[in-house]
PDB file of C-alpha atoms in Angstrom:
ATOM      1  CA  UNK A   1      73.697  89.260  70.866  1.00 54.00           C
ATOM      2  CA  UNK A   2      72.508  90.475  67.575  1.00 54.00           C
ATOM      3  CA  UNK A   3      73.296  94.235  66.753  1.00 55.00           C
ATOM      4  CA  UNK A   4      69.893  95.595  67.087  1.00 56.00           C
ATOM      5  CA  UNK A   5      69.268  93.911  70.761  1.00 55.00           C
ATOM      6  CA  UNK A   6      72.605  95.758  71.532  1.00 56.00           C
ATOM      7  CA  UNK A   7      71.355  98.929  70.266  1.00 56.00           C
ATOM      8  CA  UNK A   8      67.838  98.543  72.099  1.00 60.00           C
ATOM      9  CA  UNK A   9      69.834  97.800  75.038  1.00 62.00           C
ATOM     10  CA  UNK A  10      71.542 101.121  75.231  1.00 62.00           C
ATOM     11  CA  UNK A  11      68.490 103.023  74.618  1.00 71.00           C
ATOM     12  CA  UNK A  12      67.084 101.786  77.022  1.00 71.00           C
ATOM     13  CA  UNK A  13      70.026 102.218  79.619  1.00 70.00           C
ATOM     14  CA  UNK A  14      70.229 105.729  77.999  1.00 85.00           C
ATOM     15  CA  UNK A  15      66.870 106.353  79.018  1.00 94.00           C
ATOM     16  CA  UNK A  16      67.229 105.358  82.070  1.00 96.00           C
ATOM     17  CA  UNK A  17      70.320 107.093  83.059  1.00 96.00           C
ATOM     18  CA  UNK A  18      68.315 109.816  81.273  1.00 97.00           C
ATOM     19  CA  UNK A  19      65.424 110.001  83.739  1.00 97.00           C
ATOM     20  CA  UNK A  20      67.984 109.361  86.857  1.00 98.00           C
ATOM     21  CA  UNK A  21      69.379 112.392  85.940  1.00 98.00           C
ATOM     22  CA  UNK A  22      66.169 114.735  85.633  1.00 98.00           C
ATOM     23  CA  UNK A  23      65.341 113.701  89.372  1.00 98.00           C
ATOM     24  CA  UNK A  24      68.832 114.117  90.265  1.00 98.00           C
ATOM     25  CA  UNK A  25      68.039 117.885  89.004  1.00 98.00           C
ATOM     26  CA  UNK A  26      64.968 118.516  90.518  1.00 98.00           C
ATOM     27  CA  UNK A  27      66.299 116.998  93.973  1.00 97.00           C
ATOM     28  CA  UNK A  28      69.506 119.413  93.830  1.00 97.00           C
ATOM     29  CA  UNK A  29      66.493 122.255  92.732  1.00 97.00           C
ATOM     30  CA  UNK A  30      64.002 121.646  95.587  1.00 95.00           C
ATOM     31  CA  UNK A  31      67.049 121.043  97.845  1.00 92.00           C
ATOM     32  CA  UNK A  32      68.367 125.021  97.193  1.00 91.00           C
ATOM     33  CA  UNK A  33      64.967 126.432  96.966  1.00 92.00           C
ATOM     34  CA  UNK A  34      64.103 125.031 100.688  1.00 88.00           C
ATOM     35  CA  UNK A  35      60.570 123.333  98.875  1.00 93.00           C
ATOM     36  CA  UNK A  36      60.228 120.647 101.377  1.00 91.00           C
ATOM     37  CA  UNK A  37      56.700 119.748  99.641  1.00 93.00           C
ATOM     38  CA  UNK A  38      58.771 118.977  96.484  1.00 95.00           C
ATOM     39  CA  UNK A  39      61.156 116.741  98.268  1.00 94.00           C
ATOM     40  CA  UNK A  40      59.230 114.481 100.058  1.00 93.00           C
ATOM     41  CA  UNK A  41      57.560 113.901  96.799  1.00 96.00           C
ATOM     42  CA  UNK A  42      61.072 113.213  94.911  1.00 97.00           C
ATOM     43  CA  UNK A  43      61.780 110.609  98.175  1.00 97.00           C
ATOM     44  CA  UNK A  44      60.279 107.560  98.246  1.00 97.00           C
ATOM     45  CA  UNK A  45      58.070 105.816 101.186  1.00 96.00           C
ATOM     46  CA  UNK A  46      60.807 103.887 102.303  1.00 97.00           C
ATOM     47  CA  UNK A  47      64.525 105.244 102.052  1.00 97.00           C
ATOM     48  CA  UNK A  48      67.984 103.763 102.447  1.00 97.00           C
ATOM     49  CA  UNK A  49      69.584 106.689 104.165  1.00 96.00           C
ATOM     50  CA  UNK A  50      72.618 106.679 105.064  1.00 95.00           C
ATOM     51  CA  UNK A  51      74.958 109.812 107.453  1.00 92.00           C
ATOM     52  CA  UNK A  52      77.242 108.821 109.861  1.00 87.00           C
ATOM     53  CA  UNK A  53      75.452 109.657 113.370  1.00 85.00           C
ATOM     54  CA  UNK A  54      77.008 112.577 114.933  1.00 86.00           C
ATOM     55  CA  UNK A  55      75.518 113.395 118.211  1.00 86.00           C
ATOM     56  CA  UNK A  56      77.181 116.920 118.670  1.00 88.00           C
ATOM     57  CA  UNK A  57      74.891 118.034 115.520  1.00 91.00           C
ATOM     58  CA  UNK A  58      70.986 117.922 116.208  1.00 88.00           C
ATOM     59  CA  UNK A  59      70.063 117.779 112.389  1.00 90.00           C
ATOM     60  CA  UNK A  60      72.124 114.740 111.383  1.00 91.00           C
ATOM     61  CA  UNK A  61      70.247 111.325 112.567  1.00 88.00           C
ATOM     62  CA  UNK A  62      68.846 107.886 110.959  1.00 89.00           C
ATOM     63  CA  UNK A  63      66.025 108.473 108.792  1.00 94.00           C
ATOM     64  CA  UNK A  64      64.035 106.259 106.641  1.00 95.00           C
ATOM     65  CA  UNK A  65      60.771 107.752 105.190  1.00 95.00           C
ATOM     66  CA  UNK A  66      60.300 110.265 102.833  1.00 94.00           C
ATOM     67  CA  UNK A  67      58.933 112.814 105.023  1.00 93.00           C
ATOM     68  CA  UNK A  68      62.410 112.505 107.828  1.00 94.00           C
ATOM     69  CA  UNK A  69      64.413 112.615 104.289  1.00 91.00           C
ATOM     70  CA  UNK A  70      62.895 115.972 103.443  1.00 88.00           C
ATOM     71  CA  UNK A  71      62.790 117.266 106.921  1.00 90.00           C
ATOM     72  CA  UNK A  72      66.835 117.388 107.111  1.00 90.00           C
ATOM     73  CA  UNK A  73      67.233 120.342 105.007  1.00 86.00           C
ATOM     74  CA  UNK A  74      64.399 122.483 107.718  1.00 88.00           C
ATOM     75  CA  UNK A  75      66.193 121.043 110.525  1.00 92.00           C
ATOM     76  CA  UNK A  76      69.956 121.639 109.028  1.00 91.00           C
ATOM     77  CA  UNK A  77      68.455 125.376 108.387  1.00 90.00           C
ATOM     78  CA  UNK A  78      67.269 125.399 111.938  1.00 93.00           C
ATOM     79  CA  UNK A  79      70.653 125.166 113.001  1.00 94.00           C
ATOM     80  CA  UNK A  80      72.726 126.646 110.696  1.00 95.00           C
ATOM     81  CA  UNK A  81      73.187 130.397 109.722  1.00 96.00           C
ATOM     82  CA  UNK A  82      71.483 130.256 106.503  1.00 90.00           C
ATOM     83  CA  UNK A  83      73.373 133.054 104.876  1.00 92.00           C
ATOM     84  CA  UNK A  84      76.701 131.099 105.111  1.00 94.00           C
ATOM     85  CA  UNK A  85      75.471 127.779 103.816  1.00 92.00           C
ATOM     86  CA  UNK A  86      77.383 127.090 100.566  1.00 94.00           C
ATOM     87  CA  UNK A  87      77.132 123.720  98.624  1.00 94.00           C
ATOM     88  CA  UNK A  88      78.933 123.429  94.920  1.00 96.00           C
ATOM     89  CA  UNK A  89      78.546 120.210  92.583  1.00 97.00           C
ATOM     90  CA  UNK A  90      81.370 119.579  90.560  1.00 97.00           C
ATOM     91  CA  UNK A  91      80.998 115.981  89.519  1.00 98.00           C
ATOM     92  CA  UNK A  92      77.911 114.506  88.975  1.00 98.00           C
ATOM     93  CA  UNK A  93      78.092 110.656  87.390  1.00 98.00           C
ATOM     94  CA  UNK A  94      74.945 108.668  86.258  1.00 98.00           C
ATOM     95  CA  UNK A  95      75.137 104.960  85.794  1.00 97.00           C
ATOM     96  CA  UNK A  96      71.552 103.594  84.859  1.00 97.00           C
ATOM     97  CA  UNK A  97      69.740 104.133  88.468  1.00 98.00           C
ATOM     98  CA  UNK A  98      72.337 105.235  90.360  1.00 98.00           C
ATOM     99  CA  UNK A  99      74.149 108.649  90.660  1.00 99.00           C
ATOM    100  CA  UNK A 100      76.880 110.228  92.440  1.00 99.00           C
ATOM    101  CA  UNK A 101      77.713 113.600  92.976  1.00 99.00           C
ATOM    102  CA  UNK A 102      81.008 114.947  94.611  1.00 99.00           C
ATOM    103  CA  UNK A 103      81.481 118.521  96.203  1.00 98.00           C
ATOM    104  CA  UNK A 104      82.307 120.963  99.020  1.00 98.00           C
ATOM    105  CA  UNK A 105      80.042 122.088 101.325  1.00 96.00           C
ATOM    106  CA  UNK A 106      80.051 124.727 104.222  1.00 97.00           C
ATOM    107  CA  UNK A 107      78.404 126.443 106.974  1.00 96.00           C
ATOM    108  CA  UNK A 108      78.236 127.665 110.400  1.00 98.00           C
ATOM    109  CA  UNK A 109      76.449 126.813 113.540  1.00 97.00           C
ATOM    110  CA  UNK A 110      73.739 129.285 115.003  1.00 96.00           C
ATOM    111  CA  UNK A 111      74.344 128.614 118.365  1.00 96.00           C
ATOM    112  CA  UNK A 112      78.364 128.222 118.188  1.00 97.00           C
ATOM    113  CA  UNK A 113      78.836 130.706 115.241  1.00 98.00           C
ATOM    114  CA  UNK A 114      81.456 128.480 114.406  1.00 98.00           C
ATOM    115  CA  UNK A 115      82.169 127.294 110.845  1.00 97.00           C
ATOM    116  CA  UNK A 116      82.613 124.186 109.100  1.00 97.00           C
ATOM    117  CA  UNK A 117      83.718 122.882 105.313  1.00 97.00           C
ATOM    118  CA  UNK A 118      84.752 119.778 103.761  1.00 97.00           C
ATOM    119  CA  UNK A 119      84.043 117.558 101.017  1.00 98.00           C
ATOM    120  CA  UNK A 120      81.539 115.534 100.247  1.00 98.00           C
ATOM    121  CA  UNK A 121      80.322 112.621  98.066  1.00 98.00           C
ATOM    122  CA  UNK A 122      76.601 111.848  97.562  1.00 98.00           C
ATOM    123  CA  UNK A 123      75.158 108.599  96.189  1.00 99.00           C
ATOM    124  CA  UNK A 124      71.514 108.566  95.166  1.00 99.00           C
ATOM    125  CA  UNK A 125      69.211 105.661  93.842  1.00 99.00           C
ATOM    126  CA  UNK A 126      66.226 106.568  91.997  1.00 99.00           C
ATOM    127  CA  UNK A 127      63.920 103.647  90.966  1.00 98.00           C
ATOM    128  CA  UNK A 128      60.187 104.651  89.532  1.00 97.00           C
ATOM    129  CA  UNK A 129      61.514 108.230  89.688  1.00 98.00           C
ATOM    130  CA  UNK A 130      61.327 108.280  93.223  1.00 98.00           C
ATOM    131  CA  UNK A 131      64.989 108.500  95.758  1.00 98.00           C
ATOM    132  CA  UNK A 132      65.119 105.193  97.530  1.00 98.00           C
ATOM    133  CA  UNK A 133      68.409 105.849  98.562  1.00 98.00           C
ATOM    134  CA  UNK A 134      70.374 108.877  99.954  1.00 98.00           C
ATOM    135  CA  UNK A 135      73.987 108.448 101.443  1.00 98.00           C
ATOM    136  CA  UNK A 136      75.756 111.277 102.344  1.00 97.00           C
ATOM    137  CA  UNK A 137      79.530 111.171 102.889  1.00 96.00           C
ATOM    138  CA  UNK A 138      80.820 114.157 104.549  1.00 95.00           C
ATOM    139  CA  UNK A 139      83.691 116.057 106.551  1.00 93.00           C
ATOM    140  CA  UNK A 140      81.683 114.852 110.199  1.00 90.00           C
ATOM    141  CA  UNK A 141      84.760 115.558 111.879  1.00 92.00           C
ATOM    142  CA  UNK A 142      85.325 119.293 111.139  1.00 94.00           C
ATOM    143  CA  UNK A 143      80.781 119.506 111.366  1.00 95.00           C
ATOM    144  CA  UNK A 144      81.080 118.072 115.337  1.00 93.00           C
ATOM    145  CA  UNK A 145      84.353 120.511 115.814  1.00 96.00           C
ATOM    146  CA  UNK A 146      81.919 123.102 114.887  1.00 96.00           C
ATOM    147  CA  UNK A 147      78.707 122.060 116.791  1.00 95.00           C
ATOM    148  CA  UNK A 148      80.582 121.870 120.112  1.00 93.00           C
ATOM    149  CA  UNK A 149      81.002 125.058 122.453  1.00 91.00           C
TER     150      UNK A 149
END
């Protein structure tokens, strides 16, 4: 491989990572400013979402278009105190079309008032600056400790 196709080759991966990372922002914007509008256009028609099921919390469930991708912050809202929510990024890693962000998150339940905070890792795909896929990785045991009476 001849120096110049090596050099195109990283601009192009730069540009790339580059682009994965602007959506990454504007998802993480929309997400805090509640715009669902904007987030079901950052998601694509089809999504690989992926939460572990817990039935003790009404807001976490399969998805798999870009409208039940964007819903999940109204319905996590619905049953959360809103006040308390609290979600910090403090790694964020881009790798061409893929990203991952790591954090802590926390809450409490409306109808428990009970609260709940863990870590959590994040891995997006964004292809044709769309989301295709969303897994979540979260503290699910101390969330269904807090969704249950």
């Amino acid at each position: 491989m001849s120096a110049k196709s090596t050099a195109s080759s990283v601009t192009i991966a730069s540009s790339v990572a580059e682009a994965t990372r602007a959506v990454v922002q504007e998802f993480l914007a929309a997400r805090a400013a509640g715009d669902t509008r904007r987030l079901v256009a950052l998601f694509a028609d089809e999504v690989d979402w992926l939460l572990a099921e817990n039935p003790a919390a009404p807001w976490i469930r399969p998805r798999s278009t870009a409208a039940e991708c964007a819903a999940q912050f109204a319905e996590l809202m619905e049953h959360t105190v809103p006040e308390d929510a609290r979600a910090s990024v403090d790694t964020l890693l881009v790798d061409g079309t893929d990203a991952v962000l790591m954090g802590r998150l926390a809450g409490t339940v409306r109808v428990t008032a009970k609260s709940f905070e863990g870590p959590f890792a994040l891995r997006l795909t964004v292809e044709d600056g769309r989301i295709t896929r969303h897994h979540l990785y979260e503290n699910s045991a101390s969330i269904a400790e807090a969704c249950t009476p």
